[in-house]
């Protein structure tokens, strides 16, 4: 049984930082590219960042590029999202997801991911 468990969500002031973690179990972690998505109230779930199976390649949405960093530790079956210079518009539930697809063009779409975590709330106050 595959499980993805996010942690690290919190309430922070604008300009602050948070580090999200996603611990995976029940799958061969190094065989999956990992993504972070977020969903704000009343909005659709949107792509934030993704990382290749080896961690050599990373991908970001324009809205977080330069502020967020995705990384992974395959020995710990964990993917991270370091979020700096947080803005109120970053407020959302953040989800991690796993895909067995190899092509990076697939990483941006929610329907390309086979497994999802339950989400962790990030709130940025102004």
Coordinates of C-alpha atoms in Angstrom, one line a residue:
X1 CA 0.0 0.0 0.0
X2 CA 1.5 3.3 -1.1
X3 CA 1.5 6.1 1.3
X4 CA 2.7 9.7 0.9
X5 CA 2.6 11.7 4.1
X6 CA 3.3 15.5 4.0
X7 CA 4.4 17.5 7.0
X8 CA 5.8 20.9 7.8
X9 CA 2.8 23.1 7.0
X10 CA 2.3 26.1 9.3
X11 CA 1.2 29.7 9.5
X12 CA 4.0 32.2 8.8
X13 CA 4.2 35.9 8.1
X14 CA 4.9 37.2 4.6
X15 CA 8.6 37.0 3.8
X16 CA 9.1 33.9 6.0
X17 CA 10.2 30.4 5.1
X18 CA 8.9 26.9 5.5
X19 CA 10.2 23.5 4.6
X20 CA 7.7 20.8 3.6
X21 CA 8.5 17.1 3.7
X22 CA 6.8 14.2 2.1
X23 CA 7.7 10.7 3.3
X24 CA 6.9 7.9 0.9
X25 CA 6.4 4.2 1.7
X26 CA 5.1 1.2 -0.2
X27 CA 6.8 2.0 -3.5
X28 CA 10.3 2.0 -5.0
X29 CA 10.8 5.6 -4.3
X30 CA 13.8 6.1 -6.7
X31 CA 11.6 4.8 -9.6
X32 CA 9.2 7.7 -9.3
X33 CA 9.4 11.4 -10.2
X34 CA 7.9 13.5 -7.4
X35 CA 5.8 16.6 -7.6
X36 CA 4.4 19.3 -5.3
X37 CA 1.0 20.8 -6.1
X38 CA -1.2 23.2 -4.2
X39 CA -4.8 24.1 -3.9
X40 CA -6.2 27.3 -2.6
X41 CA -9.9 27.7 -1.5
X42 CA -12.1 27.9 -4.6
X43 CA -9.3 27.3 -7.0
X44 CA -8.1 24.3 -8.9
X45 CA -5.1 22.3 -7.9
X46 CA -2.0 23.7 -9.5
X47 CA 1.5 22.6 -10.2
X48 CA 4.3 24.0 -8.0
X49 CA 7.4 21.9 -8.6
X50 CA 8.7 18.5 -9.7
X51 CA 11.9 16.5 -9.5
X52 CA 13.2 13.7 -11.5
X53 CA 13.8 10.2 -10.2
X54 CA 17.5 10.8 -9.6
X55 CA 17.0 14.4 -8.5
X56 CA 19.2 15.7 -11.3
X57 CA 16.4 17.7 -12.9
X58 CA 13.9 20.1 -11.3
X59 CA 10.9 22.0 -12.6
X60 CA 9.0 24.9 -11.2
X61 CA 6.0 27.0 -11.9
X62 CA 6.7 30.6 -12.8
X63 CA 5.0 31.8 -9.7
X64 CA 7.5 30.1 -7.3
X65 CA 10.7 30.0 -9.4
X66 CA 13.6 31.6 -7.5
X67 CA 11.7 31.3 -4.2
X68 CA 11.0 27.5 -3.8
X69 CA 13.5 24.6 -4.1
X70 CA 12.5 21.0 -4.5
X71 CA 14.9 18.3 -3.5
X72 CA 14.8 14.6 -2.6
X73 CA 16.7 12.0 -0.5
X74 CA 16.3 8.6 -2.1
X75 CA 17.9 6.9 0.9
X76 CA 15.2 8.4 3.1
X77 CA 12.3 8.0 0.6
X78 CA 11.6 11.7 1.2
X79 CA 11.0 14.7 -1.0
X80 CA 11.2 18.3 0.3
X81 CA 10.0 21.7 -0.7
X82 CA 11.9 24.6 0.7
X83 CA 9.8 27.7 0.5
X84 CA 11.4 31.1 1.0
X85 CA 10.1 34.7 0.6
X86 CA 6.6 33.5 1.2
X87 CA 3.7 35.6 0.0
X88 CA 0.0 35.6 1.0
X89 CA -0.9 34.2 -2.4
X90 CA 1.2 31.1 -1.5
X91 CA -1.5 30.2 1.0
X92 CA -3.0 26.8 0.1
X93 CA -3.0 23.1 0.9
X94 CA 0.2 21.6 -0.4
X95 CA 0.2 18.1 -1.8
X96 CA 3.0 15.8 -2.8
X97 CA 2.5 13.3 -5.6
X98 CA 4.4 10.4 -7.3
X99 CA 4.5 9.5 -11.0
X100 CA 6.1 6.6 -12.7
X101 CA 6.2 8.5 -16.0
X102 CA 9.6 9.5 -17.4
X103 CA 8.9 12.4 -19.6
X104 CA 9.2 15.8 -17.9
X105 CA 6.3 17.2 -20.0
X106 CA 4.0 15.1 -18.0
X107 CA 5.1 16.4 -14.6
X108 CA 2.9 19.6 -14.8
X109 CA -0.4 17.8 -14.9
X110 CA -2.3 16.4 -11.9
X111 CA -3.7 13.5 -14.0
X112 CA -0.2 12.1 -14.7
X113 CA 0.4 11.3 -11.0
X114 CA -0.6 7.9 -9.6
X115 CA -0.3 8.6 -5.9
X116 CA -1.1 11.5 -3.7
X117 CA -0.7 12.6 -0.1
X118 CA -3.4 14.0 2.1
X119 CA -2.0 17.5 2.0
X120 CA -0.6 20.0 4.5
X121 CA -1.9 23.5 5.1
X122 CA 0.4 26.5 4.5
X123 CA -1.0 29.9 5.5
X124 CA 0.9 33.1 4.9
X125 CA -0.3 36.2 6.7
X126 CA 0.3 39.7 5.4

